[in-house]
Amino acid sequence: MSVYQIVFSPTGGTKKAADIFVKSFCPQSTLIDLTDRSQDYSMYSFHAEDICIIAVPSYGGRVPDCAVSRLRQMQGNSARAILIVVYGNRAYDDTFAELQDTLANCGFICAAAVAAIAEHSIMRQYAASRPDAQDEKELASFAQIIREHIASDAPSTPLNLPGNRPYREYNGVPIKPQASQSCTQCGLCAKECPVGAIDTDSPSKTDTHRCISCMRCIAVCPQKARSVSSILLAASSMKLKKACSGYKHNELFLPQQ
Ligand SMILES: Cc1cc2nc3c(=O)[nH]c(=O)nc-3n(C[C@H](O)[C@H](O)[C@H](O)COP(=O)(O)O)c2cc1C
């Protein structure tokens, strides 16, 4: 049996939550980075004994499109999947439903799931500094419970996860990072962009149609030369203030035995 950690995490929040879980779940795993647009994901063909811990952020209550299309190329071959959906303290809406359908369609058996909170990667005042010490304890305990559940091999019903079908509509957000004068054209943002929206020869140019507003370019820029419109950011923050406030808890989903 091998354990794989398959993660789409442009700014590191999803990876942080997945790492806490994986550390408690097993001593060794292989990382597959779904943000790497140069990879041929069709080379991943798993075995029925494998366990794949698949972690994605919720974007507009959905799985980011490019994560769906990369996962779709993999062959689950009845490997068990543990789904981790990470969200920025608003809601995950239909993210689990879409992730579960995507994985089932490529041959994974969805065994268990976890919802985790991480700092909102656009409006960073929401869920700031999460996952924190309390989250760490919770996620580590979820990992132990899931491990015992899988080891018990007890017959169980299919995993029932929250979400609607058809999934809610999501057409992206209008908040697109742009480069300022301090851009030195080092090209790191273009290299790291999960969807290739930044011109490699002229990194201050962004293809706003291709951009998924994941904020990775802002996170990786060594000059802090990339940012989003402060007006749009303030307007979105105000609009989502009520939905994003209050303490939200991590959640564990297991099939009924
Ligand atoms: C384009 C975009 C859309 C998002 N939509 C939601 C959402 O619908 N609900 C929510 O709670 N958080 C939302 N978030 C916040 C992310 O789910 C959260 O910050 C996550 O940790 C980001 O993952 P990363 O740090 O691995 O990049 C959104 C973030 C981005 C960039």
mmCIF file of N, CA and C in Angstrom, residues 5 15-16 28 37 50 55 61 68-69 76 101 104 131 154 180-181 184 198 202 207-208 214 218:
data_model
loop_
_atom_site.group_PDB
_atom_site.id
_atom_site.type_symbol
_atom_site.label_atom_id
_atom_site.label_comp_id
_atom_site.label_asym_id
_atom_site.label_seq_id
_atom_site.Cartn_x
_atom_site.Cartn_y
_atom_site.Cartn_z
ATOM 1 N N GLN A 5 -0.381 12.119 -1.428
ATOM 2 C CA GLN A 5 -1.008 13.387 -1.045
ATOM 3 C C GLN A 5 -1.128 14.197 -2.336
ATOM 4 N N LYS A 15 -2.424 23.189 1.514
ATOM 5 C CA LYS A 15 -1.286 22.295 1.778
ATOM 6 C C LYS A 15 -1.024 22.209 3.288
ATOM 7 N N LYS A 16 -1.159 23.347 3.967
ATOM 8 C CA LYS A 16 -0.908 23.354 5.414
ATOM 9 C C LYS A 16 -1.898 22.412 6.122
ATOM 10 N N GLN A 28 4.770 8.178 5.950
ATOM 11 C CA GLN A 28 5.372 8.427 4.627
ATOM 12 C C GLN A 28 4.322 8.547 3.542
ATOM 13 N N ARG A 37 1.524 22.951 -13.896
ATOM 14 C CA ARG A 37 0.848 22.825 -15.197
ATOM 15 C C ARG A 37 1.698 22.087 -16.229
ATOM 16 N N ASP A 50 -3.910 1.363 -2.643
ATOM 17 C CA ASP A 50 -3.389 2.702 -2.357
ATOM 18 C C ASP A 50 -4.424 3.586 -1.666
ATOM 19 N N ALA A 55 -6.611 16.995 -1.648
ATOM 20 C CA ALA A 55 -6.984 18.254 -0.988
ATOM 21 C C ALA A 55 -7.082 19.395 -1.993
ATOM 22 N N GLY A 61 -17.432 28.028 -3.960
ATOM 23 C CA GLY A 61 -18.219 26.845 -3.607
ATOM 24 C C GLY A 61 -18.052 25.689 -4.572
ATOM 25 N N VAL A 68 -9.960 20.069 -11.353
ATOM 26 C CA VAL A 68 -10.874 19.033 -11.876
ATOM 27 C C VAL A 68 -10.255 18.395 -13.111
ATOM 28 N N SER A 69 -9.776 19.236 -14.046
ATOM 29 C CA SER A 69 -9.295 18.644 -15.303
ATOM 30 C C SER A 69 -8.010 17.840 -15.089
ATOM 31 N N GLY A 76 -8.006 5.987 -10.940
ATOM 32 C CA GLY A 76 -8.116 5.585 -9.534
ATOM 33 C C GLY A 76 -7.983 4.079 -9.339
ATOM 34 N N ASP A 101 -17.829 13.464 -7.237
ATOM 35 C CA ASP A 101 -18.231 13.009 -8.575
ATOM 36 C C ASP A 101 -17.004 12.860 -9.479
ATOM 37 N N ALA A 104 -15.039 9.764 -8.322
ATOM 38 C CA ALA A 104 -15.753 8.503 -8.605
ATOM 39 C C ALA A 104 -15.682 8.203 -10.105
ATOM 40 N N PRO A 131 -4.973 27.268 9.362
ATOM 41 C CA PRO A 131 -5.203 26.454 10.534
ATOM 42 C C PRO A 131 -4.280 26.825 11.695
ATOM 43 N N ALA A 154 -14.633 -2.523 7.873
ATOM 44 C CA ALA A 154 -16.040 -2.885 8.124
ATOM 45 C C ALA A 154 -16.890 -2.476 6.928
ATOM 46 N N SER A 180 3.221 45.941 -10.457
ATOM 47 C CA SER A 180 3.507 47.377 -10.335
ATOM 48 C C SER A 180 4.877 47.662 -10.956
ATOM 49 N N GLN A 181 5.288 48.909 -10.864
ATOM 50 C CA GLN A 181 6.588 49.343 -11.399
ATOM 51 C C GLN A 181 7.756 48.600 -10.760
ATOM 52 N N THR A 184 10.607 43.299 -11.465
ATOM 53 C CA THR A 184 11.936 43.253 -12.090
ATOM 54 C C THR A 184 11.956 42.240 -13.247
ATOM 55 N N ILE A 198 0.370 34.263 -16.979
ATOM 56 C CA ILE A 198 1.330 35.372 -16.970
ATOM 57 C C ILE A 198 2.365 35.150 -18.067
ATOM 58 N N SER A 202 7.214 38.667 -20.692
ATOM 59 C CA SER A 202 6.869 39.986 -20.182
ATOM 60 C C SER A 202 5.922 39.814 -18.980
ATOM 61 N N ASP A 207 -2.947 37.567 -18.535
ATOM 62 C CA ASP A 207 -4.137 37.254 -19.321
ATOM 63 C C ASP A 207 -5.295 37.121 -18.321
ATOM 64 N N THR A 208 -6.088 38.170 -18.195
ATOM 65 C CA THR A 208 -7.121 38.183 -17.143
ATOM 66 C C THR A 208 -8.236 37.163 -17.395
ATOM 67 N N CYS A 214 -6.084 33.058 -8.104
ATOM 68 C CA CYS A 214 -5.674 32.189 -6.997
ATOM 69 C C CYS A 214 -4.685 32.858 -6.062
ATOM 70 N N ILE A 218 1.022 36.714 -6.262
ATOM 71 C CA ILE A 218 1.284 37.679 -5.184
ATOM 72 C C ILE A 218 2.117 36.985 -4.099
#
